[in-house]
């Protein structure tokens, strides 16, 4: 699992498809229906969030701004997208770009945690040495 949040994956997907994160959540607003591109971005986002996180479908549905009753339709759209995107060079490129960005964020966070742990351990070791010297001088 990735340490990249579902919201970040949604945003990365929106950028890759050239739509706003809000457009991914649009089904119908009065006379305004979702565009085919925003529908593809939505299916891709759901697929990638499911692939890279352990987020429950209910929470993914809420994140996108849909009522929970459409969760099974979102899952079906994501499953269909997953089966078919490899046949379309544009969609394959978009998915590869988004997954590269997810991996880059994930690795950067792991590196930062490793550096923080190492510096924390170095600080802990310095404190331990200082306490040890005090103990030695006290005896």
Short mmCIF file of N, CA, C and O in Angstrom, two decimals:
data_model
loop_
_atom_site.label_atom_id
_atom_site.label_comp_id
_atom_site.label_asym_id
_atom_site.label_seq_id
_atom_site.Cartn_x
_atom_site.Cartn_y
_atom_site.Cartn_z
N UNK A 1 0.83 -1.18 0.00
CA UNK A 1 0.00 0.00 0.00
C UNK A 1 0.88 1.25 0.00
O UNK A 1 1.97 1.26 0.54
N UNK A 2 0.35 2.26 -0.56
CA UNK A 2 1.06 3.52 -0.68
C UNK A 2 0.75 4.41 0.51
O UNK A 2 -0.29 4.28 1.15
N UNK A 3 1.64 5.36 0.77
CA UNK A 3 1.37 6.35 1.81
C UNK A 3 0.78 7.62 1.20
O UNK A 3 0.70 8.65 1.85
N UNK A 4 0.37 7.56 -0.05
CA UNK A 4 -0.27 8.67 -0.74
C UNK A 4 -1.77 8.58 -0.47
O UNK A 4 -2.37 7.50 -0.58
N UNK A 5 -2.36 9.69 -0.12
CA UNK A 5 -3.77 9.68 0.28
C UNK A 5 -4.70 9.58 -0.92
O UNK A 5 -4.35 9.96 -2.05
N UNK A 6 -5.91 9.11 -0.68
CA UNK A 6 -6.91 9.08 -1.76
C UNK A 6 -7.14 10.46 -2.38
O UNK A 6 -7.28 10.58 -3.60
N UNK A 7 -7.18 11.49 -1.57
CA UNK A 7 -7.38 12.87 -2.08
C UNK A 7 -6.23 13.24 -3.01
O UNK A 7 -6.44 13.85 -4.06
N UNK A 8 -5.00 12.89 -2.64
CA UNK A 8 -3.85 13.21 -3.50
C UNK A 8 -3.94 12.45 -4.83
O UNK A 8 -3.64 13.01 -5.89
N UNK A 9 -4.38 11.20 -4.78
CA UNK A 9 -4.54 10.42 -6.02
C UNK A 9 -5.63 11.04 -6.88
O UNK A 9 -5.47 11.16 -8.10
N UNK A 10 -6.71 11.48 -6.27
CA UNK A 10 -7.77 12.15 -7.00
C UNK A 10 -7.23 13.40 -7.69
O UNK A 10 -7.50 13.64 -8.87
N UNK A 11 -6.45 14.19 -6.97
CA UNK A 11 -5.89 15.41 -7.53
C UNK A 11 -4.90 15.12 -8.66
O UNK A 11 -4.90 15.80 -9.68
N UNK A 12 -4.04 14.11 -8.47
CA UNK A 12 -3.10 13.73 -9.52
C UNK A 12 -3.83 13.27 -10.78
O UNK A 12 -3.43 13.59 -11.90
N UNK A 13 -4.91 12.54 -10.58
CA UNK A 13 -5.72 12.07 -11.72
C UNK A 13 -6.35 13.24 -12.45
O UNK A 13 -6.34 13.29 -13.69
N UNK A 14 -6.88 14.19 -11.70
CA UNK A 14 -7.50 15.37 -12.32
C UNK A 14 -6.48 16.12 -13.17
O UNK A 14 -6.77 16.49 -14.32
N UNK A 15 -5.28 16.32 -12.65
CA UNK A 15 -4.23 17.02 -13.40
C UNK A 15 -3.89 16.26 -14.68
O UNK A 15 -3.79 16.84 -15.76
N UNK A 16 -3.70 14.95 -14.56
CA UNK A 16 -3.32 14.13 -15.72
C UNK A 16 -4.38 14.18 -16.82
O UNK A 16 -4.05 14.17 -18.01
N UNK A 17 -5.64 14.25 -16.44
CA UNK A 17 -6.72 14.27 -17.43
C UNK A 17 -7.13 15.69 -17.83
O UNK A 17 -7.97 15.87 -18.70
N UNK A 18 -6.53 16.68 -17.17
CA UNK A 18 -6.85 18.07 -17.52
C UNK A 18 -8.23 18.51 -17.10
O UNK A 18 -8.87 19.33 -17.77
N UNK A 19 -8.71 17.96 -15.99
CA UNK A 19 -10.00 18.37 -15.44
C UNK A 19 -9.79 18.78 -13.99
O UNK A 19 -8.76 18.48 -13.39
N UNK A 20 -10.76 19.46 -13.43
CA UNK A 20 -10.66 19.83 -12.02
C UNK A 20 -11.07 18.64 -11.15
O UNK A 20 -11.85 17.79 -11.58
N UNK A 21 -10.56 18.59 -9.92
CA UNK A 21 -11.01 17.52 -9.01
C UNK A 21 -12.54 17.56 -8.82
O UNK A 21 -13.17 16.51 -8.69
N UNK A 22 -13.11 18.74 -8.84
CA UNK A 22 -14.56 18.87 -8.68
C UNK A 22 -15.29 18.25 -9.87
O UNK A 22 -16.36 17.66 -9.71
N UNK A 23 -14.72 18.39 -11.08
CA UNK A 23 -15.37 17.84 -12.28
C UNK A 23 -15.43 16.31 -12.22
O UNK A 23 -16.35 15.71 -12.78
N UNK A 24 -14.49 15.70 -11.53
CA UNK A 24 -14.51 14.24 -11.40
C UNK A 24 -15.76 13.80 -10.63
O UNK A 24 -16.31 12.74 -10.88
N UNK A 25 -16.24 14.65 -9.73
CA UNK A 25 -17.41 14.31 -8.94
C UNK A 25 -18.73 14.69 -9.55
O UNK A 25 -19.77 14.44 -8.96
N UNK A 26 -18.72 15.31 -10.72
CA UNK A 26 -19.97 15.75 -11.33
C UNK A 26 -20.63 14.61 -12.11
O UNK A 26 -20.00 13.99 -12.95
N UNK A 27 -21.86 14.33 -11.77
CA UNK A 27 -22.68 13.41 -12.58
C UNK A 27 -23.64 14.26 -13.39
O UNK A 27 -23.60 14.29 -14.59
N UNK A 28 -24.48 14.95 -12.68
CA UNK A 28 -25.42 15.87 -13.32
C UNK A 28 -25.67 17.02 -12.36
O UNK A 28 -25.90 16.81 -11.18
N UNK A 29 -25.60 18.22 -12.89
CA UNK A 29 -25.97 19.39 -12.12
C UNK A 29 -26.91 20.19 -13.01
O UNK A 29 -26.47 20.89 -13.91
N UNK A 30 -28.17 20.04 -12.77
CA UNK A 30 -29.15 20.70 -13.63
C UNK A 30 -28.99 20.18 -15.05
O UNK A 30 -29.09 19.00 -15.31
N UNK A 31 -28.68 21.08 -15.97
CA UNK A 31 -28.50 20.69 -17.36
C UNK A 31 -27.07 20.27 -17.66
O UNK A 31 -26.77 19.85 -18.76
N UNK A 32 -26.16 20.42 -16.69
CA UNK A 32 -24.75 20.11 -16.91
C UNK A 32 -24.46 18.67 -16.52
O UNK A 32 -24.60 18.29 -15.36
N UNK A 33 -24.09 17.90 -17.48
CA UNK A 33 -23.74 16.50 -17.21
C UNK A 33 -22.22 16.37 -17.23
O UNK A 33 -21.50 17.23 -17.75
N UNK A 34 -21.75 15.30 -16.66
CA UNK A 34 -20.31 15.03 -16.67
C UNK A 34 -19.85 14.87 -18.12
O UNK A 34 -20.56 14.35 -18.97
N UNK A 35 -18.65 15.37 -18.38
CA UNK A 35 -18.08 15.19 -19.72
C UNK A 35 -17.52 13.78 -19.82
O UNK A 35 -17.22 13.15 -18.79
N UNK A 36 -17.34 13.27 -21.02
CA UNK A 36 -16.71 11.94 -21.15
C UNK A 36 -15.33 11.90 -20.50
O UNK A 36 -14.98 10.90 -19.88
N UNK A 37 -14.58 13.01 -20.60
CA UNK A 37 -13.25 13.04 -20.00
C UNK A 37 -13.32 12.98 -18.49
O UNK A 37 -12.55 12.26 -17.84
N UNK A 38 -14.25 13.71 -17.89
CA UNK A 38 -14.37 13.67 -16.43
C UNK A 38 -14.86 12.30 -15.96
O UNK A 38 -14.47 11.82 -14.89
N UNK A 39 -15.70 11.64 -16.75
CA UNK A 39 -16.14 10.28 -16.41
C UNK A 39 -14.99 9.30 -16.46
O UNK A 39 -14.86 8.42 -15.59
N UNK A 40 -14.12 9.43 -17.47
CA UNK A 40 -12.92 8.57 -17.55
C UNK A 40 -11.99 8.85 -16.38
O UNK A 40 -11.45 7.92 -15.77
N UNK A 41 -11.81 10.13 -16.06
CA UNK A 41 -10.94 10.50 -14.93
C UNK A 41 -11.49 9.92 -13.63
O UNK A 41 -10.73 9.44 -12.79
N UNK A 42 -12.80 9.95 -13.48
CA UNK A 42 -13.43 9.40 -12.27
C UNK A 42 -13.17 7.90 -12.16
O UNK A 42 -12.75 7.40 -11.11
N UNK A 43 -13.39 7.18 -13.24
CA UNK A 43 -13.16 5.72 -13.23
C UNK A 43 -11.70 5.42 -12.95
O UNK A 43 -11.37 4.51 -12.18
N UNK A 44 -10.81 6.20 -13.55
CA UNK A 44 -9.36 6.01 -13.33
C UNK A 44 -9.01 6.29 -11.88
O UNK A 44 -8.27 5.53 -11.26
N UNK A 45 -9.53 7.39 -11.32
CA UNK A 45 -9.24 7.74 -9.93
C UNK A 45 -9.70 6.65 -8.97
O UNK A 45 -8.95 6.25 -8.06
N UNK A 46 -10.89 6.13 -9.19
CA UNK A 46 -11.41 5.07 -8.32
C UNK A 46 -10.51 3.84 -8.44
O UNK A 46 -10.13 3.23 -7.43
N UNK A 47 -10.14 3.47 -9.67
CA UNK A 47 -9.26 2.32 -9.87
C UNK A 47 -7.93 2.51 -9.13
O UNK A 47 -7.47 1.61 -8.42
N UNK A 48 -7.33 3.69 -9.27
CA UNK A 48 -6.02 3.93 -8.66
C UNK A 48 -6.10 4.04 -7.14
O UNK A 48 -5.20 3.57 -6.44
N UNK A 49 -7.15 4.63 -6.63
CA UNK A 49 -7.32 4.71 -5.17
C UNK A 49 -7.47 3.30 -4.62
O UNK A 49 -6.86 2.96 -3.60
N UNK A 50 -8.25 2.47 -5.29
CA UNK A 50 -8.40 1.08 -4.84
C UNK A 50 -7.09 0.31 -4.95
O UNK A 50 -6.78 -0.53 -4.12
N UNK A 51 -6.31 0.60 -5.98
CA UNK A 51 -5.05 -0.11 -6.21
C UNK A 51 -3.96 0.30 -5.22
O UNK A 51 -3.16 -0.52 -4.80
N UNK A 52 -3.92 1.57 -4.86
CA UNK A 52 -2.79 2.09 -4.07
C UNK A 52 -3.11 2.37 -2.61
O UNK A 52 -2.21 2.77 -1.86
N UNK A 53 -4.35 2.23 -2.21
CA UNK A 53 -4.70 2.46 -0.80
C UNK A 53 -5.61 1.32 -0.33
O UNK A 53 -6.05 0.50 -1.13
N UNK A 54 -5.87 1.32 0.94
CA UNK A 54 -6.81 0.34 1.49
C UNK A 54 -8.15 0.99 1.79
O UNK A 54 -8.95 0.47 2.56
N UNK A 55 -8.40 2.13 1.15
CA UNK A 55 -9.62 2.89 1.39
C UNK A 55 -10.85 2.08 0.96
O UNK A 55 -10.88 1.47 -0.10
N UNK A 56 -11.86 2.09 1.79
CA UNK A 56 -13.11 1.38 1.50
C UNK A 56 -13.87 2.11 0.39
O UNK A 56 -13.78 3.34 0.27
N UNK A 57 -14.60 1.36 -0.40
CA UNK A 57 -15.37 1.93 -1.50
C UNK A 57 -16.32 3.03 -1.00
O UNK A 57 -16.49 4.05 -1.66
N UNK A 58 -16.88 2.83 0.16
CA UNK A 58 -17.79 3.83 0.74
C UNK A 58 -17.08 5.17 0.88
O UNK A 58 -17.63 6.22 0.55
N UNK A 59 -15.86 5.15 1.38
CA UNK A 59 -15.11 6.40 1.58
C UNK A 59 -14.67 7.00 0.24
O UNK A 59 -14.62 8.23 0.10
N UNK A 60 -14.34 6.15 -0.71
CA UNK A 60 -13.97 6.65 -2.04
C UNK A 60 -15.16 7.36 -2.67
O UNK A 60 -15.05 8.44 -3.24
N UNK A 61 -16.33 6.74 -2.53
CA UNK A 61 -17.56 7.32 -3.07
C UNK A 61 -17.82 8.68 -2.45
O UNK A 61 -18.14 9.65 -3.14
N UNK A 62 -17.64 8.79 -1.13
CA UNK A 62 -17.85 10.06 -0.44
C UNK A 62 -16.81 11.09 -0.85
O UNK A 62 -17.13 12.27 -1.03
N UNK A 63 -15.57 10.66 -1.02
CA UNK A 63 -14.49 11.57 -1.43
C UNK A 63 -14.83 12.21 -2.78
O UNK A 63 -14.64 13.40 -2.99
N UNK A 64 -15.33 11.41 -3.69
CA UNK A 64 -15.66 11.91 -5.02
C UNK A 64 -16.92 12.77 -4.97
O UNK A 64 -17.15 13.58 -5.86
N UNK A 65 -17.70 12.65 -3.91
CA UNK A 65 -18.87 13.48 -3.76
C UNK A 65 -20.16 12.83 -4.22
O UNK A 65 -21.14 13.51 -4.52
N UNK A 66 -20.14 11.52 -4.28
CA UNK A 66 -21.32 10.79 -4.71
C UNK A 66 -22.01 10.20 -3.49
O UNK A 66 -21.39 9.93 -2.47
N UNK A 67 -23.26 9.93 -3.64
CA UNK A 67 -24.03 9.23 -2.63
C UNK A 67 -23.57 7.78 -2.60
O UNK A 67 -23.24 7.20 -3.63
N UNK A 68 -23.55 7.19 -1.45
CA UNK A 68 -23.07 5.82 -1.28
C UNK A 68 -23.84 4.82 -2.15
O UNK A 68 -23.32 3.78 -2.53
N UNK A 69 -25.07 5.16 -2.52
CA UNK A 69 -25.87 4.22 -3.31
C UNK A 69 -25.30 3.98 -4.70
O UNK A 69 -25.66 3.01 -5.36
N UNK A 70 -24.39 4.85 -5.16
CA UNK A 70 -23.80 4.65 -6.49
C UNK A 70 -22.44 3.97 -6.41
O UNK A 70 -21.75 3.82 -7.41
N UNK A 71 -22.06 3.53 -5.22
CA UNK A 71 -20.75 2.90 -5.03
C UNK A 71 -20.53 1.70 -5.93
O UNK A 71 -19.46 1.55 -6.51
N UNK A 72 -21.53 0.87 -6.07
CA UNK A 72 -21.36 -0.32 -6.92
C UNK A 72 -21.20 0.07 -8.38
O UNK A 72 -20.45 -0.57 -9.12
N UNK A 73 -21.87 1.14 -8.80
CA UNK A 73 -21.70 1.61 -10.19
C UNK A 73 -20.31 2.20 -10.39
O UNK A 73 -19.70 2.03 -11.44
N UNK A 74 -19.81 2.91 -9.39
CA UNK A 74 -18.45 3.44 -9.48
C UNK A 74 -17.43 2.30 -9.57
O UNK A 74 -16.48 2.35 -10.36
N UNK A 75 -17.63 1.28 -8.74
CA UNK A 75 -16.72 0.13 -8.78
C UNK A 75 -16.78 -0.55 -10.15
O UNK A 75 -15.75 -0.91 -10.71
N UNK A 76 -17.97 -0.71 -10.69
CA UNK A 76 -18.11 -1.34 -12.01
C UNK A 76 -17.43 -0.50 -13.09
O UNK A 76 -16.74 -1.04 -13.96
N UNK A 77 -17.57 0.81 -13.01
CA UNK A 77 -16.91 1.69 -13.99
C UNK A 77 -15.40 1.59 -13.86
O UNK A 77 -14.67 1.54 -14.87
N UNK A 78 -14.89 1.54 -12.62
CA UNK A 78 -13.45 1.42 -12.39
C UNK A 78 -12.94 0.06 -12.88
O UNK A 78 -11.86 -0.02 -13.49
N UNK A 79 -13.71 -0.99 -12.63
CA UNK A 79 -13.31 -2.33 -13.10
C UNK A 79 -13.27 -2.37 -14.63
O UNK A 79 -12.34 -2.93 -15.23
N UNK A 80 -14.25 -1.76 -15.26
CA UNK A 80 -14.29 -1.70 -16.72
C UNK A 80 -13.11 -0.89 -17.25
O UNK A 80 -12.46 -1.28 -18.22
N UNK A 81 -12.81 0.22 -16.59
CA UNK A 81 -11.67 1.05 -16.99
C UNK A 81 -10.38 0.24 -16.88
O UNK A 81 -9.54 0.26 -17.78
N UNK A 82 -10.24 -0.50 -15.78
CA UNK A 82 -9.02 -1.28 -15.56
C UNK A 82 -8.84 -2.35 -16.64
O UNK A 82 -7.72 -2.60 -17.08
N UNK A 83 -9.92 -2.95 -17.07
CA UNK A 83 -9.83 -3.97 -18.12
C UNK A 83 -9.49 -3.37 -19.48
O UNK A 83 -8.87 -4.03 -20.30
N UNK A 84 -9.88 -2.13 -19.72
CA UNK A 84 -9.78 -1.60 -21.08
C UNK A 84 -8.71 -0.53 -21.30
O UNK A 84 -8.34 -0.28 -22.45
N UNK A 85 -8.17 0.11 -20.25
CA UNK A 85 -7.28 1.24 -20.49
C UNK A 85 -6.01 0.86 -21.23
O UNK A 85 -5.43 1.67 -21.96
N UNK A 86 -5.57 -0.38 -21.09
CA UNK A 86 -4.34 -0.81 -21.75
C UNK A 86 -4.45 -0.83 -23.27
O UNK A 86 -3.44 -0.86 -23.97
N UNK A 87 -5.66 -0.80 -23.79
CA UNK A 87 -5.87 -0.83 -25.23
C UNK A 87 -5.87 0.57 -25.85
O UNK A 87 -5.90 0.70 -27.06
N UNK A 88 -5.83 1.59 -25.02
CA UNK A 88 -5.86 2.97 -25.49
C UNK A 88 -4.55 3.65 -25.12
O UNK A 88 -4.26 3.81 -23.92
N UNK A 89 -3.74 4.07 -26.08
CA UNK A 89 -2.44 4.67 -25.77
C UNK A 89 -2.54 5.91 -24.88
O UNK A 89 -1.72 6.09 -23.98
N UNK A 90 -3.55 6.75 -25.10
CA UNK A 90 -3.71 7.95 -24.29
C UNK A 90 -4.00 7.58 -22.83
O UNK A 90 -3.37 8.11 -21.91
N UNK A 91 -4.94 6.68 -22.63
CA UNK A 91 -5.29 6.28 -21.26
C UNK A 91 -4.14 5.55 -20.59
O UNK A 91 -3.87 5.77 -19.40
N UNK A 92 -3.43 4.72 -21.33
CA UNK A 92 -2.26 4.02 -20.78
C UNK A 92 -1.21 5.03 -20.33
O UNK A 92 -0.60 4.89 -19.27
N UNK A 93 -0.99 6.05 -21.16
CA UNK A 93 -0.03 7.10 -20.82
C UNK A 93 -0.46 7.83 -19.54
O UNK A 93 0.35 8.06 -18.64
N UNK A 94 -1.75 8.20 -19.47
CA UNK A 94 -2.26 8.91 -18.27
C UNK A 94 -2.07 8.07 -17.02
O UNK A 94 -1.58 8.57 -16.00
N UNK A 95 -2.43 6.80 -17.07
CA UNK A 95 -2.31 5.93 -15.91
C UNK A 95 -0.84 5.79 -15.51
O UNK A 95 -0.48 5.89 -14.32
N UNK A 96 0.04 5.62 -16.49
CA UNK A 96 1.48 5.50 -16.19
C UNK A 96 2.01 6.78 -15.54
O UNK A 96 2.79 6.71 -14.57
N UNK A 97 1.60 7.93 -16.05
CA UNK A 97 2.04 9.20 -15.47
C UNK A 97 1.55 9.36 -14.03
O UNK A 97 2.30 9.80 -13.16
N UNK A 98 0.31 9.02 -13.79
CA UNK A 98 -0.25 9.15 -12.44
C UNK A 98 0.46 8.18 -11.50
O UNK A 98 0.83 8.56 -10.38
N UNK A 99 0.67 6.95 -11.92
CA UNK A 99 1.34 5.98 -11.06
C UNK A 99 2.79 6.36 -10.80
O UNK A 99 3.30 6.15 -9.70
N UNK A 100 3.46 6.96 -11.78
CA UNK A 100 4.82 7.47 -11.55
C UNK A 100 4.79 8.56 -10.48
O UNK A 100 5.66 8.61 -9.60
N UNK A 101 3.80 9.46 -10.55
CA UNK A 101 3.69 10.53 -9.56
C UNK A 101 3.38 9.96 -8.17
O UNK A 101 3.94 10.42 -7.17
N UNK A 102 2.51 8.95 -8.11
CA UNK A 102 2.20 8.30 -6.83
C UNK A 102 3.47 7.67 -6.26
O UNK A 102 3.78 7.85 -5.07
N UNK A 103 4.21 6.95 -7.09
CA UNK A 103 5.45 6.31 -6.64
C UNK A 103 6.48 7.34 -6.17
O UNK A 103 7.15 7.14 -5.16
N UNK A 104 6.58 8.46 -6.89
CA UNK A 104 7.53 9.51 -6.51
C UNK A 104 7.17 10.10 -5.15
O UNK A 104 8.05 10.27 -4.29
N UNK A 105 5.88 10.40 -4.94
CA UNK A 105 5.44 10.91 -3.63
C UNK A 105 5.70 9.89 -2.53
O UNK A 105 6.20 10.24 -1.45
N UNK A 106 5.37 8.65 -2.80
CA UNK A 106 5.54 7.58 -1.82
C UNK A 106 7.01 7.45 -1.43
O UNK A 106 7.36 7.43 -0.23
N UNK A 107 7.90 7.39 -2.42
CA UNK A 107 9.33 7.23 -2.15
C UNK A 107 9.90 8.45 -1.42
O UNK A 107 10.72 8.30 -0.51
N UNK A 108 9.46 9.65 -1.79
CA UNK A 108 9.93 10.86 -1.12
C UNK A 108 9.54 10.84 0.36
O UNK A 108 10.34 11.23 1.23
N UNK A 109 8.35 10.38 0.65
CA UNK A 109 7.92 10.31 2.05
C UNK A 109 8.69 9.24 2.82
O UNK A 109 9.05 9.45 3.98
N UNK A 110 8.96 8.12 2.18
CA UNK A 110 9.77 7.09 2.85
C UNK A 110 11.17 7.61 3.14
O UNK A 110 11.71 7.38 4.23
N UNK A 111 11.76 8.31 2.17
CA UNK A 111 13.10 8.89 2.38
C UNK A 111 13.08 9.90 3.52
O UNK A 111 13.99 9.92 4.35
N UNK A 112 12.05 10.74 3.55
CA UNK A 112 11.95 11.75 4.62
C UNK A 112 11.79 11.08 5.97
O UNK A 112 12.40 11.51 6.96
N UNK A 113 10.99 10.02 6.04
CA UNK A 113 10.82 9.31 7.31
C UNK A 113 12.13 8.65 7.74
O UNK A 113 12.47 8.66 8.92
N UNK A 114 12.84 8.11 6.78
CA UNK A 114 14.13 7.47 7.09
C UNK A 114 15.13 8.50 7.62
O UNK A 114 15.83 8.25 8.60
N UNK A 115 15.18 9.66 6.97
CA UNK A 115 16.09 10.73 7.44
C UNK A 115 15.68 11.21 8.83
O UNK A 115 16.53 11.42 9.68
N UNK A 116 14.37 11.36 9.05
CA UNK A 116 13.90 11.81 10.36
C UNK A 116 14.22 10.79 11.43
O UNK A 116 14.65 11.14 12.54
N UNK A 117 14.06 9.52 11.12
CA UNK A 117 14.39 8.46 12.07
C UNK A 117 15.87 8.45 12.36
O UNK A 117 16.29 8.35 13.51
N UNK A 118 16.69 8.58 11.31
CA UNK A 118 18.14 8.58 11.49
C UNK A 118 18.58 9.76 12.33
O UNK A 118 19.40 9.61 13.25
N UNK A 119 18.04 10.95 12.07
CA UNK A 119 18.44 12.11 12.86
C UNK A 119 17.92 12.00 14.28
O UNK A 119 18.58 12.41 15.23
N UNK A 120 16.73 11.41 14.43
CA UNK A 120 16.19 11.20 15.77
C UNK A 120 17.04 10.22 16.55
O UNK A 120 17.30 10.41 17.74
N UNK A 121 17.50 9.16 15.89
CA UNK A 121 18.35 8.17 16.54
C UNK A 121 19.71 8.79 16.90
O UNK A 121 20.26 8.50 17.94
N UNK A 122 20.21 9.63 16.01
CA UNK A 122 21.50 10.30 16.30
C UNK A 122 21.35 11.20 17.51
O UNK A 122 22.22 11.24 18.39
N UNK A 123 20.23 11.91 17.58
CA UNK A 123 19.98 12.78 18.73
C UNK A 123 19.83 11.96 20.01
O UNK A 123 20.36 12.32 21.06
N UNK A 124 19.14 10.84 19.92
CA UNK A 124 18.97 9.95 21.06
C UNK A 124 20.32 9.41 21.51
O UNK A 124 20.62 9.36 22.71
N UNK A 125 21.17 9.02 20.56
CA UNK A 125 22.50 8.50 20.89
C UNK A 125 23.34 9.57 21.59
O UNK A 125 24.05 9.27 22.55
N UNK A 126 23.24 10.81 21.13
CA UNK A 126 24.00 11.90 21.76
C UNK A 126 23.53 12.12 23.19
O UNK A 126 24.34 12.32 24.10
N UNK A 127 22.24 12.07 23.41
CA UNK A 127 21.70 12.22 24.76
C UNK A 127 22.18 11.06 25.64
O UNK A 127 22.60 11.25 26.78
N UNK A 128 22.13 9.85 25.12
CA UNK A 128 22.57 8.67 25.87
C UNK A 128 24.04 8.80 26.23
O UNK A 128 24.44 8.49 27.37
N UNK A 129 24.89 9.26 25.28
CA UNK A 129 26.32 9.43 25.58
C UNK A 129 26.52 10.49 26.65
O UNK A 129 27.34 10.34 27.56
N UNK A 130 25.76 11.57 26.55
CA UNK A 130 25.86 12.64 27.54
C UNK A 130 25.48 12.13 28.92
O UNK A 130 26.16 12.41 29.92
N UNK A 131 24.42 11.35 29.00
CA UNK A 131 24.00 10.81 30.29
C UNK A 131 25.03 9.83 30.81
O UNK A 131 25.31 9.79 32.01
N UNK A 132 25.62 9.05 29.91
CA UNK A 132 26.63 8.08 30.31
C UNK A 132 27.86 8.79 30.88
O UNK A 132 28.41 8.38 31.90
N UNK A 133 28.28 9.90 30.23
CA UNK A 133 29.43 10.66 30.74
C UNK A 133 29.14 11.24 32.12
O UNK A 133 29.98 11.22 33.00
N UNK A 134 27.91 11.74 32.31
CA UNK A 134 27.54 12.28 33.62
C UNK A 134 27.60 11.21 34.68
O UNK A 134 28.07 11.43 35.78
N UNK A 135 27.09 10.03 34.32
CA UNK A 135 27.11 8.90 35.26
C UNK A 135 28.53 8.52 35.62
O UNK A 135 28.84 8.20 36.75
N UNK A 136 29.43 8.54 34.61
CA UNK A 136 30.83 8.17 34.85
C UNK A 136 31.51 9.17 35.76
O UNK A 136 32.30 8.81 36.63
N UNK A 137 31.22 10.47 35.56
CA UNK A 137 31.84 11.51 36.38
C UNK A 137 31.26 11.55 37.78
O UNK A 137 31.93 12.00 38.72
N UNK A 138 30.08 11.07 37.94
CA UNK A 138 29.44 11.08 39.26
C UNK A 138 30.05 10.03 40.18
O UNK A 138 30.01 10.14 41.39
N UNK A 139 30.63 8.96 39.60
CA UNK A 139 31.17 7.88 40.43
C UNK A 139 32.59 8.08 40.68
O UNK A 139 33.52 8.38 40.30
#
